[in-house]
PDB file of C-alpha atoms and ligand atoms in Angstrom:
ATOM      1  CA  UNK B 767      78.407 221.286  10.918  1.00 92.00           C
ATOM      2  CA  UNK B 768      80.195 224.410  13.151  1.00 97.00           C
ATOM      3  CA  UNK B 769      78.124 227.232  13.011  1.00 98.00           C
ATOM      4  CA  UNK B 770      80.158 229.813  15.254  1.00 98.00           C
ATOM      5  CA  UNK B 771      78.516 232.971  16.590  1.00 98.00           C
ATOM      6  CA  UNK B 772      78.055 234.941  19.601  1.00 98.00           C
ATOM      7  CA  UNK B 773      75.743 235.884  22.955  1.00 98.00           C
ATOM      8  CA  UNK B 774      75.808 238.887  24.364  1.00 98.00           C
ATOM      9  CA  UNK B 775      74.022 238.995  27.634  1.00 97.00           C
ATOM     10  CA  UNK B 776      72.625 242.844  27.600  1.00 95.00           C
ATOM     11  CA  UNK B 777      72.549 242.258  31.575  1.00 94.00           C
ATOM     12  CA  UNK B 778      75.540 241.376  32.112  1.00 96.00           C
ATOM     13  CA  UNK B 779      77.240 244.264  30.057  1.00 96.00           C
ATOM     14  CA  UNK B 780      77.714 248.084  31.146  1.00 95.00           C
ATOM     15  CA  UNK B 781      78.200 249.952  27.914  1.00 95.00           C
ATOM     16  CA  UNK B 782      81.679 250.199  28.706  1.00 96.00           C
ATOM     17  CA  UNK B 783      82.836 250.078  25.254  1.00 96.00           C
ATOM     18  CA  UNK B 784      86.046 247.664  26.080  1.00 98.00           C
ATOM     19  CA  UNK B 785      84.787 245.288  23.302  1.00 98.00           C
ATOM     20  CA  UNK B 786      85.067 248.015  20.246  1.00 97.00           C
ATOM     21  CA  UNK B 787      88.332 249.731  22.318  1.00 95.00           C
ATOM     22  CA  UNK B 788      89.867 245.962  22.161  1.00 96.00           C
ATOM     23  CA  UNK B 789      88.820 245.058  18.659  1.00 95.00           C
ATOM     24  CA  UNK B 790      90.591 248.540  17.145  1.00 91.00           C
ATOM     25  CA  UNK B 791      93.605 247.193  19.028  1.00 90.00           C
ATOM     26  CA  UNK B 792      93.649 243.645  18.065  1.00 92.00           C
ATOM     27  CA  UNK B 793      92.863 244.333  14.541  1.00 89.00           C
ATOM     28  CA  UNK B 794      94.388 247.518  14.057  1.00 85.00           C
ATOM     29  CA  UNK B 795      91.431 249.374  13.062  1.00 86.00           C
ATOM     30  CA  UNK B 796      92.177 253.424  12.882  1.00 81.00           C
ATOM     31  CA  UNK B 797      90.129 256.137  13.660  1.00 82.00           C
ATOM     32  CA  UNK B 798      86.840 256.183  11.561  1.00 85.00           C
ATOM     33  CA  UNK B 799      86.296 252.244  11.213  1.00 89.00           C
ATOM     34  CA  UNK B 800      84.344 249.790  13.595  1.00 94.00           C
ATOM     35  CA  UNK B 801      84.330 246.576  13.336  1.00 95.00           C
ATOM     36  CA  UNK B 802      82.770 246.049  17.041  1.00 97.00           C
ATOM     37  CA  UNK B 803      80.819 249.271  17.802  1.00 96.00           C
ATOM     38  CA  UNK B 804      77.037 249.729  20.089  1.00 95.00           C
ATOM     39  CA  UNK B 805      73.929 251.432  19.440  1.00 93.00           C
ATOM     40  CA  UNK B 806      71.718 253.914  21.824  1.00 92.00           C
ATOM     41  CA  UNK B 807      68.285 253.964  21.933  1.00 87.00           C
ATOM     42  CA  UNK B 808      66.234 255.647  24.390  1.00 89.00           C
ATOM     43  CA  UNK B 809      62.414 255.175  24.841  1.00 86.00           C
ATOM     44  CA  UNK B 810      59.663 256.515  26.642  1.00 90.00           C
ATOM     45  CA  UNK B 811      59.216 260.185  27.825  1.00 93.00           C
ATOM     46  CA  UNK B 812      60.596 261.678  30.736  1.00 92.00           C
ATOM     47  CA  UNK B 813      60.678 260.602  33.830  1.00 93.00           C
ATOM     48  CA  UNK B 814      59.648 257.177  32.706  1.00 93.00           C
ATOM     49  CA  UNK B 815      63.053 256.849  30.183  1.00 91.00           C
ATOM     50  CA  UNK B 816      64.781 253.907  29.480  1.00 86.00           C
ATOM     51  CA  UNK B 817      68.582 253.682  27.837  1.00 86.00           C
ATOM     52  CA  UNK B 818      69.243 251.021  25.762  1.00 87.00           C
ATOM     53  CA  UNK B 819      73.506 250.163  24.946  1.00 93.00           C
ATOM     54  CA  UNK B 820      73.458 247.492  22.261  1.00 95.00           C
ATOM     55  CA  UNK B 821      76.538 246.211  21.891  1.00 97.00           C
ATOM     56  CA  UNK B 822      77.343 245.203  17.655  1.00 98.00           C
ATOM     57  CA  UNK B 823      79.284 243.702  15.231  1.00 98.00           C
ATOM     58  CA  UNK B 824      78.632 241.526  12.302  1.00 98.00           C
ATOM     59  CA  UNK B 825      76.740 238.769  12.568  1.00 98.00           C
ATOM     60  CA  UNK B 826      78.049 236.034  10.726  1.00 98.00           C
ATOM     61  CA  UNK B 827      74.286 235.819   9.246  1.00 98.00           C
ATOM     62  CA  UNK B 828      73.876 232.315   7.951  1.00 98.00           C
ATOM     63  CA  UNK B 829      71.899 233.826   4.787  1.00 98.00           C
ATOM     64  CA  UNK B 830      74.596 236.699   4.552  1.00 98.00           C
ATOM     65  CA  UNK B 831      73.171 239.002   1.925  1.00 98.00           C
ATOM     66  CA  UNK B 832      76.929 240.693   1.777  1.00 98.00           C
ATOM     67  CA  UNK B 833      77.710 236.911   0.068  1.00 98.00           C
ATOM     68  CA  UNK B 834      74.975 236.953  -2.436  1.00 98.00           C
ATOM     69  CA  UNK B 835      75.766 240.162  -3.600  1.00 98.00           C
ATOM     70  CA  UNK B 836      79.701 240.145  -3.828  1.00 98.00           C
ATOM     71  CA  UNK B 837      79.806 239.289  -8.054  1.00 98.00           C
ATOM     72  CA  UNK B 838      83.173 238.084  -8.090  1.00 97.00           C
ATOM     73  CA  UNK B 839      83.781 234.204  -8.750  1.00 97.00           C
ATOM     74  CA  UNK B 840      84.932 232.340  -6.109  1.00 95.00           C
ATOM     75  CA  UNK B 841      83.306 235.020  -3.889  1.00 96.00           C
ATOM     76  CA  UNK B 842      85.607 237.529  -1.977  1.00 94.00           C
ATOM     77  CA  UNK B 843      83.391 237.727   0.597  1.00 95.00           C
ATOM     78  CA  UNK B 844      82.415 234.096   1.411  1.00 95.00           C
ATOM     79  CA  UNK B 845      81.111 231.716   4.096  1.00 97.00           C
ATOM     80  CA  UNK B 846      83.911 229.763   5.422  1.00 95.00           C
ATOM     81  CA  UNK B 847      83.084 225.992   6.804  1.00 96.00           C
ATOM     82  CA  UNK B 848      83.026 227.120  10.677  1.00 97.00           C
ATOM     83  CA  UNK B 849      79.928 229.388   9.640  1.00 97.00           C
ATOM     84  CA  UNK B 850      82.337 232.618   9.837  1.00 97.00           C
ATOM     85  CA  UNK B 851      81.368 235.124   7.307  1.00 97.00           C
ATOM     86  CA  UNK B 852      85.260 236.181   5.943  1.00 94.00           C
ATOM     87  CA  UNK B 853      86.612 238.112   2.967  1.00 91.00           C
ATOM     88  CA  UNK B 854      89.231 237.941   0.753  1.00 89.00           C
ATOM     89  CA  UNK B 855      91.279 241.499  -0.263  1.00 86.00           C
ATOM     90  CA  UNK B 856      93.136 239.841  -2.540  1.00 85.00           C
ATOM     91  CA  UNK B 857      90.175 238.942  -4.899  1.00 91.00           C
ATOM     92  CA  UNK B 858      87.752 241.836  -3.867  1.00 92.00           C
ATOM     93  CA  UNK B 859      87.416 244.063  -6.784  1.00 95.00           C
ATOM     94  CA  UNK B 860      85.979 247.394  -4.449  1.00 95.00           C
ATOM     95  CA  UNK B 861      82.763 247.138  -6.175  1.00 97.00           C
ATOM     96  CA  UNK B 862      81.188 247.647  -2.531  1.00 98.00           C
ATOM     97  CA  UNK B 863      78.375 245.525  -2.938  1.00 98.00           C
ATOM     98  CA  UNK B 864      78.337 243.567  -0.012  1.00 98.00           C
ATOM     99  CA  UNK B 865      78.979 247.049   1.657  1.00 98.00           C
ATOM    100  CA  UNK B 866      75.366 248.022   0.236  1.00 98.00           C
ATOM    101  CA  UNK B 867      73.659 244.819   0.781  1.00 98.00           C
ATOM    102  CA  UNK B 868      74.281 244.448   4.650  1.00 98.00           C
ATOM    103  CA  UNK B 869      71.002 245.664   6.583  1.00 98.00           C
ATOM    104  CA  UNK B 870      73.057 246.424   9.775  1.00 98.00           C
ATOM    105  CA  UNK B 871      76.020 248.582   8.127  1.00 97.00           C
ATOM    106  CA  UNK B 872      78.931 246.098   9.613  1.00 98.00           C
ATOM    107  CA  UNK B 873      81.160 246.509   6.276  1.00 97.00           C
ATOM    108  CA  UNK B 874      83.397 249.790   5.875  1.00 94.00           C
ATOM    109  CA  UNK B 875      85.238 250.302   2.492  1.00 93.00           C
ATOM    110  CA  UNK B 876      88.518 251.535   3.686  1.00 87.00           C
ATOM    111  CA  UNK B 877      89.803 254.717   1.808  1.00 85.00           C
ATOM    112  CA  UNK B 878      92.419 256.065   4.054  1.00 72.00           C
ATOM    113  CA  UNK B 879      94.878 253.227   4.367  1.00 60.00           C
ATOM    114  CA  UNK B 880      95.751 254.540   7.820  1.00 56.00           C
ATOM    115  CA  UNK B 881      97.103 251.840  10.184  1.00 57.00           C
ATOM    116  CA  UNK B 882      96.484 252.301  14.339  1.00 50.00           C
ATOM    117  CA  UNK B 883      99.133 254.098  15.471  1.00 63.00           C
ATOM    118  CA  UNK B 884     101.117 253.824  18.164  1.00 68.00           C
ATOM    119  CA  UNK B 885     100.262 250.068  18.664  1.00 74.00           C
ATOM    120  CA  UNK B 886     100.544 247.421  15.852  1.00 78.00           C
ATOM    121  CA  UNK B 887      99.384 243.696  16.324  1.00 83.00           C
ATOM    122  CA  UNK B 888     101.538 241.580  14.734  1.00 79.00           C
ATOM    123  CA  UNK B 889      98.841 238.800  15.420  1.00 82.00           C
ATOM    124  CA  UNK B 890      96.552 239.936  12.811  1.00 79.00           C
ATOM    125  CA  UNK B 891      98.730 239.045   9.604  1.00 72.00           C
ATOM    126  CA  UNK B 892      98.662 235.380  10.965  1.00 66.00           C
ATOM    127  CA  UNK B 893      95.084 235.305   9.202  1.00 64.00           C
ATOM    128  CA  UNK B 894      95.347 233.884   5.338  1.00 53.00           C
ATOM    129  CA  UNK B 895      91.698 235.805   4.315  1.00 49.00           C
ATOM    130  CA  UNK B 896      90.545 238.483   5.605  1.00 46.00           C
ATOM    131  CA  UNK B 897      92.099 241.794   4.801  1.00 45.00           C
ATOM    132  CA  UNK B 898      94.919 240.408   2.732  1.00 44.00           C
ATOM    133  CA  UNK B 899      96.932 238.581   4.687  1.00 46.00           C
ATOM    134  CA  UNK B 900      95.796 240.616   7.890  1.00 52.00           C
ATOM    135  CA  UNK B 901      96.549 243.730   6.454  1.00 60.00           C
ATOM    136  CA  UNK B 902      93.912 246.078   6.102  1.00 71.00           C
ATOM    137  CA  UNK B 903      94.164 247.683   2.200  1.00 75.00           C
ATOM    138  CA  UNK B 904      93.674 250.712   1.220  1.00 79.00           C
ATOM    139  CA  UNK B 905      90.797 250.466  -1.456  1.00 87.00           C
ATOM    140  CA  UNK B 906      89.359 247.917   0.023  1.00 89.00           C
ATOM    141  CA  UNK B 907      86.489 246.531   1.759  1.00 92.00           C
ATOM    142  CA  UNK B 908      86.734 244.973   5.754  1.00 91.00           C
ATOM    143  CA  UNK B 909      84.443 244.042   8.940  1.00 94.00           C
ATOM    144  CA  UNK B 910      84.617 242.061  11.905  1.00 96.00           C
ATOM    145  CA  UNK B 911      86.319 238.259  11.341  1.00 95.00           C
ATOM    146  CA  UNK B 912      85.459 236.760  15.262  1.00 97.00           C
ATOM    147  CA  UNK B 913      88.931 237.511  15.079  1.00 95.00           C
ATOM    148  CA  UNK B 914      89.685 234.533  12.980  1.00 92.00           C
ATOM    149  CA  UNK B 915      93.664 234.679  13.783  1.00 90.00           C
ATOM    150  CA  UNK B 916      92.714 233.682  16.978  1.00 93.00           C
ATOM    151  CA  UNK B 917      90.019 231.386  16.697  1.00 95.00           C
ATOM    152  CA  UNK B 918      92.335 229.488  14.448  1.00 90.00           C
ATOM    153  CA  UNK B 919      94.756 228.574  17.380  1.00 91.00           C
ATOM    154  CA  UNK B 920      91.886 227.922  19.540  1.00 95.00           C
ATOM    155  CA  UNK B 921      91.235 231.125  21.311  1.00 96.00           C
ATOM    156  CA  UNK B 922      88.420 233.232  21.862  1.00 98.00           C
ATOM    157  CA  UNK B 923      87.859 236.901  19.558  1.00 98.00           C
ATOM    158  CA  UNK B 924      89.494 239.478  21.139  1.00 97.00           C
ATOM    159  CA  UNK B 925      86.057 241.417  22.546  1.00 98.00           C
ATOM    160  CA  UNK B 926      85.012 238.067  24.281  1.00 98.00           C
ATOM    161  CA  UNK B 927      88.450 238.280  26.514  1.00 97.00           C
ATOM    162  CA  UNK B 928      88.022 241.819  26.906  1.00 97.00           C
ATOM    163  CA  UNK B 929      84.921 242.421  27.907  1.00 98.00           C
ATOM    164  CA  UNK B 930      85.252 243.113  31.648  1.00 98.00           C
ATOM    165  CA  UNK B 931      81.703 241.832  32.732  1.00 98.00           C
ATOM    166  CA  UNK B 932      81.773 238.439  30.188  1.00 98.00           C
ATOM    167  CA  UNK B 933      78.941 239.834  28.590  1.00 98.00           C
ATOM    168  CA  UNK B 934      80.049 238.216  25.386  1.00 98.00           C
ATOM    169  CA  UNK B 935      80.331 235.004  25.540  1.00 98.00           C
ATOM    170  CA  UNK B 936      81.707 232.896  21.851  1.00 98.00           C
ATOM    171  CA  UNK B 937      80.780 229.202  20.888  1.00 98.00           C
ATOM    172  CA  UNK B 938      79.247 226.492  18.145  1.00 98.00           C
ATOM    173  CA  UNK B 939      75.687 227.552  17.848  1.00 98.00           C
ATOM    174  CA  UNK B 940      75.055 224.077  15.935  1.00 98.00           C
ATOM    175  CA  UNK B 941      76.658 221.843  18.886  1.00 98.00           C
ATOM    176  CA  UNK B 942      73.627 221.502  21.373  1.00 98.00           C
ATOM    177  CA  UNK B 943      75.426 221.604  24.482  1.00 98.00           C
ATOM    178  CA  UNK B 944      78.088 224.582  24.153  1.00 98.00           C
ATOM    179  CA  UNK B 945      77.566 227.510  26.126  1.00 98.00           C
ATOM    180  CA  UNK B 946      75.757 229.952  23.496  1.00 98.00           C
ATOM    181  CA  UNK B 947      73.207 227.322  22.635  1.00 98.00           C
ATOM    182  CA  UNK B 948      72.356 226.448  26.044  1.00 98.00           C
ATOM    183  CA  UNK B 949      72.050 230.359  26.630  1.00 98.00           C
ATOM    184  CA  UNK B 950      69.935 231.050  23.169  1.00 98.00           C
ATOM    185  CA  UNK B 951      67.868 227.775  24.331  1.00 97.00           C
ATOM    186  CA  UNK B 952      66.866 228.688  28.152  1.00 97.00           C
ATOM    187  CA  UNK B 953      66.684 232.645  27.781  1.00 96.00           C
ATOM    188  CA  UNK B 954      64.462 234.842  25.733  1.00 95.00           C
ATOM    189  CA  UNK B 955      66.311 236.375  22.777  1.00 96.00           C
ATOM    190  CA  UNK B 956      66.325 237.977  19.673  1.00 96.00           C
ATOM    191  CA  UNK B 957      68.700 239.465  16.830  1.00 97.00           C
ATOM    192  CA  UNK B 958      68.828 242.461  15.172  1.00 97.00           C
ATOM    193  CA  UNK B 959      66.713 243.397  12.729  1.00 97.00           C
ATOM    194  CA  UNK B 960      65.034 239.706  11.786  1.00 98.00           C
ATOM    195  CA  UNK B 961      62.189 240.999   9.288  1.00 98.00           C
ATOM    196  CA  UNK B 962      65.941 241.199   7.002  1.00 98.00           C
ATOM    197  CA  UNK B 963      65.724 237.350   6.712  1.00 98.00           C
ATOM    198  CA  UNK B 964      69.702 236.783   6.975  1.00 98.00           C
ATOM    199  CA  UNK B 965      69.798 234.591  10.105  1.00 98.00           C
ATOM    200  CA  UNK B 966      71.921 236.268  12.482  1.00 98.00           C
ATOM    201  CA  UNK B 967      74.496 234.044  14.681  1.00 98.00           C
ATOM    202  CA  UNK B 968      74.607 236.930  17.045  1.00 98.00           C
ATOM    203  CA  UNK B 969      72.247 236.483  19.563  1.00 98.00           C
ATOM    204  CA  UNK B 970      70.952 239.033  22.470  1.00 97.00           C
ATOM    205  CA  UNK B 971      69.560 237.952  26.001  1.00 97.00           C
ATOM    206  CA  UNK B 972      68.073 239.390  28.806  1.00 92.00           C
ATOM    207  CA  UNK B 973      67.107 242.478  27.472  1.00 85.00           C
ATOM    208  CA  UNK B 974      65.474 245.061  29.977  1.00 69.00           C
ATOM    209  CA  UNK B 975      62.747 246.151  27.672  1.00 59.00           C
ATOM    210  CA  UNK B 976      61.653 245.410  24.362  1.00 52.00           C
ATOM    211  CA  UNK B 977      63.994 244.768  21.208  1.00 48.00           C
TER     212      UNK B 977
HETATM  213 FE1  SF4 F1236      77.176 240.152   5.924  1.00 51.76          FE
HETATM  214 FE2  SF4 F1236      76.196 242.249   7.268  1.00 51.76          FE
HETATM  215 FE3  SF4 F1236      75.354 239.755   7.905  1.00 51.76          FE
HETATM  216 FE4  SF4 F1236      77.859 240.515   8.503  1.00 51.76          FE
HETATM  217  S1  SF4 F1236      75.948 241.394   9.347  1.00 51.76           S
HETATM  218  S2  SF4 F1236      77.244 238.565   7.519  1.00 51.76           S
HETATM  219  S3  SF4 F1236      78.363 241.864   6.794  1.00 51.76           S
HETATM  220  S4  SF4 F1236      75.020 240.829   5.950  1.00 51.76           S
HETATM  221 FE1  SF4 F1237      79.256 245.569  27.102  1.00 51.76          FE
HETATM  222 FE2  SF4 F1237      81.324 243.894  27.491  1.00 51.76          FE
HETATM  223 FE3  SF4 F1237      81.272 245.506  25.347  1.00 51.76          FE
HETATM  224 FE4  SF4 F1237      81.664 246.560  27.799  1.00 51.76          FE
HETATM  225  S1  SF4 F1237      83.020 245.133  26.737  1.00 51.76           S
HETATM  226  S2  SF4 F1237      80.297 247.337  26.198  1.00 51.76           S
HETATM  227  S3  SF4 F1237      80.360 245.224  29.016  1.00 51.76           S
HETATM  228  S4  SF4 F1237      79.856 243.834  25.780  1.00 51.76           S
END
């Protein structure tokens, strides 16, 4: 089996923001909508403070609660073969269930039907799921595909080329000697929020202090 998903090394990465700045552009996400976005957390009391920059997105959870709870049949939002979690527009009836179901709040419902203006990529109506036809509806639900368009042909998600310190690094979790599962197996890691039970495929390493 593929089961695709995601390291980010929280070392290696700056809290520069690239990732969430090149996802908007790739996918032509307006103002509002995330589909790549970070979390701050700061602990301990001054001077002894740490900041924490968590860098997010969906995480393709293997046991996707968004999937159980989408009613329609086939599902809308679905698990594709490569271990993607994807959605398709055209059969979504807005109910926003999956929308309610996800513990990490990784699926917007979009009401404004605004488009990212000035830029347009053309790229992103090259996907056949996943925002109908690439084109993000008005009415209806959307998160982050691991830019699916591109993984298609072969190439990385947009975030993973943009990120300026390689922080994020893309790859078969279920094939033992690709990069991420050599990373998840020889570093300490965790995911977000595990007492949630949906198997994240987005792993974090070398954290600085706790989870
Ligand atoms: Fe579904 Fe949320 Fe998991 Fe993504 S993070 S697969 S939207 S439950
Ligand atoms: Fe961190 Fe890379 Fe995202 Fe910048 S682009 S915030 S370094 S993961």
């Amino acid at each position: 089996m593929t089961r695709l998903g995601m390291v980010i090394d929280l070392q290696k990465c700056v809290g520069c923001s690239a990732c969430s700045i090149g996802c908007k552009m790739e996918n032509n996400i307006p103002d509002g909508i995330f589909w790549s976005h970070y979390k701050q957390e700061t602990e301990g009391t001054f001077p002894n403070v740490k900041l924490r920059y968590i860098s997010t997105l969906c995480n393709h959870c293997t046991d996707a609660p968004c999937v159980k709870a989408c009613p329609t049949s086939p599902k809308s939002t679905y698990k594709a073969e490569n271990g993607m979690t994807l959605y398709n527009s055209d059969t979504c009836i807005s109910c926003r269930a999956c929308e309610f179901s996800c513990p990490y709040g990784q699926i917007t419902f979009n009401a404004v039907d605004a488009e990212a203006k000035p830029y347009h990529n053309p790229d992103r109506a090259l996907t056949e799921k996943g925002g109908t036809q690439g084109l993000r509806k008005k009415g209806k639900v959307e998160k982050c595909t691991f830019c699916d368009h591109r993984v298609r042909n072969g190439v990385d998600p947009f975030c993973v080329e943009t990120c300026p310190a390689n922080a994020r690094i893309f790859g078969d979790l279920d094939d033992p000697n690709s990069e991420v599962s050599q990373l998840v197996a020889k570093n300490a890691n965790f995911v977000l929020k595990p007492e949630a039970n949906t198997k994240p495929n987005v792993f974090y390493i070398n954290s600085y202090g706790k989870k």
